[in-house]
Amino acid sequence: MSNPKNNHKINYVEFVSTDIARSRQFYSDVFGWSFQDWGPDYISFSAPGTGIDGGFRSGGEALANGEKAGSPLLVLYAVDLAATEQAIIAAGGKITVPIFEFPGGRRFHFSDGAGNVLAVWSE
């Protein structure tokens, strides 16, 4: 099911978590987010009123101060995943993770050449 009004808009944010259960409890308690499990290493969240949903994937290292190494992954939506991929390459971007399937769709990750890595997904 294509959603043209969301084409090339930020649609999802993905965080890395060293402790999925702790992330779920923290964001549920503090912000009232609800979660869905997608296996032992991934949970998605719904954050009513924020305008964006997202998820937490297992990984990363805990730093000495308790913070985590890594950055959130912003995920854009595309009606035509292949066309968006080609546009990124034509503009000098680099595909860092080739297209892969996940429950609900397909996505890839790319670097913009200026130090930012984002992802693009589609049904």
Coordinates of N, CA and C in Angstrom, one line a residue:
M1 N 0.8 -1.2 0.0 CA 0.0 0.0 0.0 C 0.9 1.2 0.0
S2 N 1.0 1.9 -1.1 CA 1.8 3.1 -1.2 C 1.1 4.3 -0.5
N3 N 2.0 5.2 0.0 CA 1.5 6.4 0.6 C 2.1 7.6 0.1
P4 N 1.7 8.1 -1.1 CA 2.4 9.2 -1.8 C 2.6 10.5 -1.0
K5 N 1.6 10.8 -0.1 CA 1.8 12.0 0.7 C 3.0 12.0 1.6
N6 N 3.5 10.8 1.9 CA 4.7 10.7 2.8 C 6.0 10.5 2.0
N7 N 5.9 10.6 0.7 CA 7.1 10.3 -0.1 C 8.3 11.2 0.3
H8 N 9.4 10.6 0.6 CA 10.6 11.3 0.9 C 10.6 12.1 2.2
K9 N 9.6 11.9 3.1 CA 9.5 12.5 4.4 C 10.1 11.6 5.5
I10 N 10.6 12.2 6.5 CA 11.0 11.4 7.7 C 9.8 10.7 8.2
N11 N 9.9 9.4 8.3 CA 8.8 8.6 8.7 C 9.0 7.7 9.9
Y12 N 10.3 7.6 10.4 CA 10.6 6.6 11.4 C 11.9 7.0 12.0
V13 N 12.1 6.7 13.2 CA 13.5 6.9 13.8 C 13.8 5.6 14.6
E14 N 15.1 5.2 14.4 CA 15.5 3.9 15.0 C 16.7 4.2 15.9
F15 N 16.6 3.7 17.1 CA 17.7 3.9 18.1 C 18.3 2.5 18.3
V16 N 19.6 2.6 18.7 CA 20.3 1.4 19.1 C 20.2 1.3 20.6
S17 N 20.0 0.1 21.1 CA 19.9 -0.1 22.6 C 20.8 -1.2 23.0
T18 N 21.5 -1.0 24.1 CA 22.3 -2.1 24.7 C 21.4 -3.0 25.6
D19 N 20.1 -2.5 25.9 CA 19.2 -3.3 26.7 C 17.8 -3.0 26.3
I20 N 17.3 -3.8 25.4 CA 15.9 -3.6 24.8 C 14.8 -3.5 25.9
A21 N 14.9 -4.4 26.9 CA 13.9 -4.4 28.0 C 13.9 -3.1 28.7
R22 N 15.1 -2.6 29.0 CA 15.2 -1.4 29.8 C 14.7 -0.2 28.9
S23 N 15.0 -0.2 27.6 CA 14.5 0.9 26.8 C 13.0 0.9 26.8
R24 N 12.4 -0.3 26.6 CA 10.9 -0.4 26.6 C 10.4 0.1 27.9
Q25 N 10.9 -0.3 29.0 CA 10.4 0.2 30.3 C 10.5 1.7 30.5
F26 N 11.7 2.2 30.2 CA 12.0 3.6 30.4 C 11.0 4.5 29.6
Y27 N 10.9 4.2 28.3 CA 10.1 5.1 27.4 C 8.6 4.9 27.6
S28 N 8.3 3.7 28.1 CA 6.9 3.5 28.4 C 6.5 4.3 29.7
D29 N 7.4 4.2 30.7 CA 7.1 4.8 32.0 C 7.2 6.4 31.8
V30 N 8.2 6.9 31.1 CA 8.4 8.3 31.1 C 7.4 9.0 30.1
F31 N 7.3 8.4 28.9 CA 6.5 9.1 27.8 C 5.2 8.4 27.4
G32 N 5.0 7.2 28.0 CA 3.7 6.5 27.6 C 3.7 5.8 26.3
W33 N 4.9 5.6 25.7 CA 5.0 4.9 24.4 C 4.5 3.5 24.6
S34 N 3.9 2.9 23.5 CA 3.5 1.5 23.5 C 4.5 0.8 22.5
F35 N 4.7 -0.5 22.8 CA 5.7 -1.2 22.0 C 5.1 -2.5 21.4
Q36 N 5.8 -3.0 20.4 CA 5.5 -4.3 19.7 C 6.9 -5.0 19.5
D37 N 6.9 -6.3 19.9 CA 8.1 -7.1 19.7 C 8.2 -7.6 18.3
W38 N 9.4 -7.6 17.8 CA 9.7 -8.2 16.5 C 10.9 -9.1 16.6
G39 N 10.9 -9.9 17.6 CA 12.0 -10.8 17.9 C 12.7 -10.3 19.1
P40 N 13.8 -11.0 19.5 CA 14.5 -10.7 20.7 C 15.4 -9.4 20.6
D41 N 15.7 -9.0 19.4 CA 16.6 -7.9 19.1 C 16.0 -6.6 18.5
Y42 N 14.6 -6.6 18.5 CA 14.0 -5.4 17.9 C 12.6 -5.2 18.5
I43 N 12.3 -3.9 18.9 CA 11.0 -3.5 19.3 C 10.7 -2.2 18.6
S44 N 9.4 -2.1 18.2 CA 9.0 -0.8 17.6 C 8.1 -0.1 18.6
F45 N 8.0 1.2 18.4 CA 7.2 2.0 19.4 C 6.2 2.9 18.6
S46 N 5.1 3.1 19.3 CA 4.2 4.1 18.8 C 4.1 5.2 19.9
A47 N 4.3 6.4 19.4 CA 4.3 7.6 20.3 C 3.2 8.6 19.9
P48 N 2.0 8.3 20.3 CA 0.9 9.1 19.9 C 1.1 10.6 20.2
G49 N 0.8 11.4 19.2 CA 0.9 12.9 19.4 C 2.3 13.4 19.0
T50 N 3.3 12.5 18.7 CA 4.6 13.0 18.4 C 4.8 13.2 16.9
G51 N 4.0 12.5 16.1 CA 4.1 12.6 14.7 C 5.0 11.7 14.0
I52 N 5.7 10.8 14.9 CA 6.6 9.9 14.3 C 6.7 8.6 15.2
D53 N 6.8 7.5 14.6 CA 7.0 6.2 15.4 C 8.5 5.8 15.2
G54 N 8.9 4.7 15.8 CA 10.2 4.3 15.7 C 10.5 2.9 16.3
G55 N 11.7 2.6 16.5 CA 12.1 1.4 17.1 C 13.4 1.4 17.8
F56 N 13.7 0.3 18.5 CA 15.0 0.1 19.1 C 15.5 -1.2 18.7
R57 N 16.8 -1.2 18.2 CA 17.5 -2.5 17.9 C 18.6 -2.7 18.8
S58 N 18.9 -4.0 19.1 CA 20.0 -4.3 20.0 C 21.3 -4.0 19.3
G59 N 22.3 -3.6 20.1 CA 23.6 -3.3 19.6 C 24.3 -2.2 20.3
G60 N 25.5 -1.9 19.9 CA 26.2 -0.8 20.4 C 26.9 -1.1 21.7
E61 N 27.7 -0.2 22.1 CA 28.5 -0.4 23.3 C 28.0 0.7 24.3
A62 N 28.0 0.3 25.6 CA 27.7 1.3 26.7 C 29.0 2.0 27.0
L63 N 29.0 3.3 27.1 CA 30.1 4.1 27.4 C 30.3 4.1 28.9
A64 N 31.4 4.6 29.4 CA 31.7 4.6 30.9 C 30.6 5.4 31.6
N65 N 30.1 6.5 31.0 CA 29.1 7.3 31.7 C 27.7 6.8 31.5
G66 N 27.5 5.6 31.0 CA 26.2 5.0 30.8 C 25.5 5.3 29.5
E67 N 26.0 6.3 28.8 CA 25.5 6.6 27.5 C 25.9 5.5 26.5
K68 N 25.3 5.5 25.3 CA 25.6 4.5 24.3 C 26.3 5.1 23.1
A69 N 27.2 4.4 22.6 CA 27.9 4.8 21.3 C 26.9 4.6 20.2
G70 N 26.8 5.6 19.3 CA 26.0 5.5 18.1 C 25.0 6.6 18.1
S71 N 24.3 6.7 16.9 CA 23.4 7.8 16.7 C 22.0 7.2 16.3
P72 N 21.0 7.9 16.5 CA 19.7 7.4 16.0 C 19.7 7.3 14.5
L73 N 19.0 6.4 13.9 CA 18.9 6.3 12.5 C 17.5 6.9 12.0
L74 N 17.6 7.9 11.2 CA 16.4 8.5 10.7 C 16.0 7.7 9.4
V75 N 14.7 7.4 9.3 CA 14.2 6.6 8.2 C 13.2 7.4 7.4
L76 N 13.5 7.5 6.1 CA 12.6 8.2 5.2 C 11.7 7.2 4.5
Y77 N 10.5 7.6 4.1 CA 9.6 6.8 3.3 C 9.8 7.1 1.8
A78 N 9.7 6.1 1.0 CA 9.7 6.3 -0.5 C 8.6 5.5 -1.1
V79 N 7.9 6.1 -2.0 CA 6.9 5.4 -2.8 C 7.6 4.4 -3.7
D80 N 8.7 4.8 -4.3 CA 9.5 4.0 -5.3 C 10.9 3.8 -4.7
L81 N 11.2 2.7 -4.0 CA 12.4 2.5 -3.4 C 13.6 2.5 -4.3
A82 N 13.4 1.8 -5.5 CA 14.5 1.7 -6.5 C 14.9 3.1 -7.1
A83 N 13.8 3.9 -7.4 CA 14.1 5.2 -7.9 C 14.8 6.1 -6.9
T84 N 14.5 6.0 -5.7 CA 15.1 6.8 -4.6 C 16.6 6.3 -4.5
E85 N 16.8 5.1 -4.5 CA 18.1 4.5 -4.4 C 19.0 5.1 -5.6
Q86 N 18.5 5.1 -6.8 CA 19.2 5.6 -7.9 C 19.5 7.1 -7.8
A87 N 18.5 7.8 -7.3 CA 18.7 9.3 -7.1 C 19.8 9.6 -6.1
I88 N 19.9 8.8 -5.1 CA 20.9 8.9 -4.1 C 22.3 8.7 -4.7
I89 N 22.4 7.6 -5.4 CA 23.7 7.3 -6.1 C 24.1 8.4 -7.1
A90 N 23.1 8.8 -7.9 CA 23.3 9.9 -8.9 C 23.8 11.2 -8.2
A91 N 23.4 11.4 -7.0 CA 23.7 12.7 -6.3 C 25.0 12.5 -5.6
G92 N 25.7 11.4 -5.7 CA 27.0 11.2 -5.0 C 26.9 10.5 -3.7
G93 N 25.7 10.0 -3.3 CA 25.6 9.2 -2.1 C 26.1 7.8 -2.3
K94 N 26.2 7.1 -1.2 CA 26.7 5.7 -1.2 C 25.8 4.8 -0.4
I95 N 25.4 3.7 -1.0 CA 24.5 2.7 -0.4 C 25.4 2.0 0.6
T96 N 25.1 2.1 1.9 CA 25.9 1.4 2.9 C 25.3 0.1 3.3
V97 N 24.0 -0.1 3.2 CA 23.4 -1.4 3.5 C 22.4 -1.6 2.3
P98 N 22.6 -2.6 1.5 CA 21.7 -2.9 0.3 C 20.3 -3.2 0.8
I99 N 19.4 -3.1 -0.2 CA 18.0 -3.3 0.1 C 17.8 -4.7 0.7
F100 N 17.1 -4.7 1.8 CA 16.7 -6.0 2.5 C 15.3 -5.9 2.9
E101 N 14.7 -7.1 3.2 CA 13.3 -7.2 3.6 C 13.2 -7.3 5.1
F102 N 12.1 -6.8 5.6 CA 11.8 -6.9 7.1 C 10.3 -7.0 7.1
P103 N 9.8 -7.4 8.3 CA 8.3 -7.5 8.4 C 7.6 -6.2 8.1
G104 N 6.9 -6.1 7.0 CA 6.2 -4.9 6.6 C 6.8 -4.1 5.4
G105 N 8.0 -4.5 5.0 CA 8.5 -3.8 3.8 C 9.9 -4.2 3.5
R106 N 10.6 -3.2 2.8 CA 12.0 -3.3 2.4 C 12.6 -2.0 2.7
R107 N 14.0 -2.0 2.9 CA 14.7 -0.8 3.1 C 16.2 -0.9 2.8
F108 N 16.8 0.2 2.7 CA 18.3 0.3 2.5 C 18.8 1.5 3.3
H109 N 20.1 1.5 3.6 CA 20.8 2.6 4.3 C 21.7 3.3 3.3
F110 N 22.0 4.5 3.5 CA 22.9 5.3 2.6 C 23.6 6.3 3.4
S111 N 24.8 6.7 2.9 CA 25.6 7.8 3.4 C 25.4 9.0 2.4
D112 N 25.3 10.2 3.0 CA 25.1 11.3 2.1 C 26.5 12.0 1.7
G113 N 27.6 11.4 2.2 CA 28.9 11.9 1.8 C 29.4 13.0 2.7
A114 N 28.5 13.4 3.7 CA 28.9 14.5 4.6 C 28.8 14.0 6.0
G115 N 28.9 12.7 6.2 CA 28.9 12.2 7.6 C 27.6 11.7 8.1
N116 N 26.6 11.7 7.3 CA 25.3 11.3 7.8 C 24.8 10.0 7.2
V117 N 24.3 9.1 8.0 CA 23.7 7.8 7.4 C 22.3 7.8 7.8
L118 N 21.4 7.6 6.8 CA 20.0 7.5 6.9 C 19.5 6.2 6.2
A119 N 18.2 5.9 6.4 CA 17.6 4.8 5.7 C 16.4 5.2 4.9
V120 N 16.0 4.4 4.0 CA 14.8 4.7 3.2 C 14.0 3.3 3.2
W121 N 12.7 3.4 3.4 CA 11.9 2.2 3.4 C 10.7 2.4 2.5
S122 N 10.1 1.2 2.1 CA 8.9 1.2 1.3 C 8.2 -0.1 1.6
E123 N 6.9 -0.2 1.2 CA 6.2 -1.5 1.4 C 6.8 -2.5 0.4

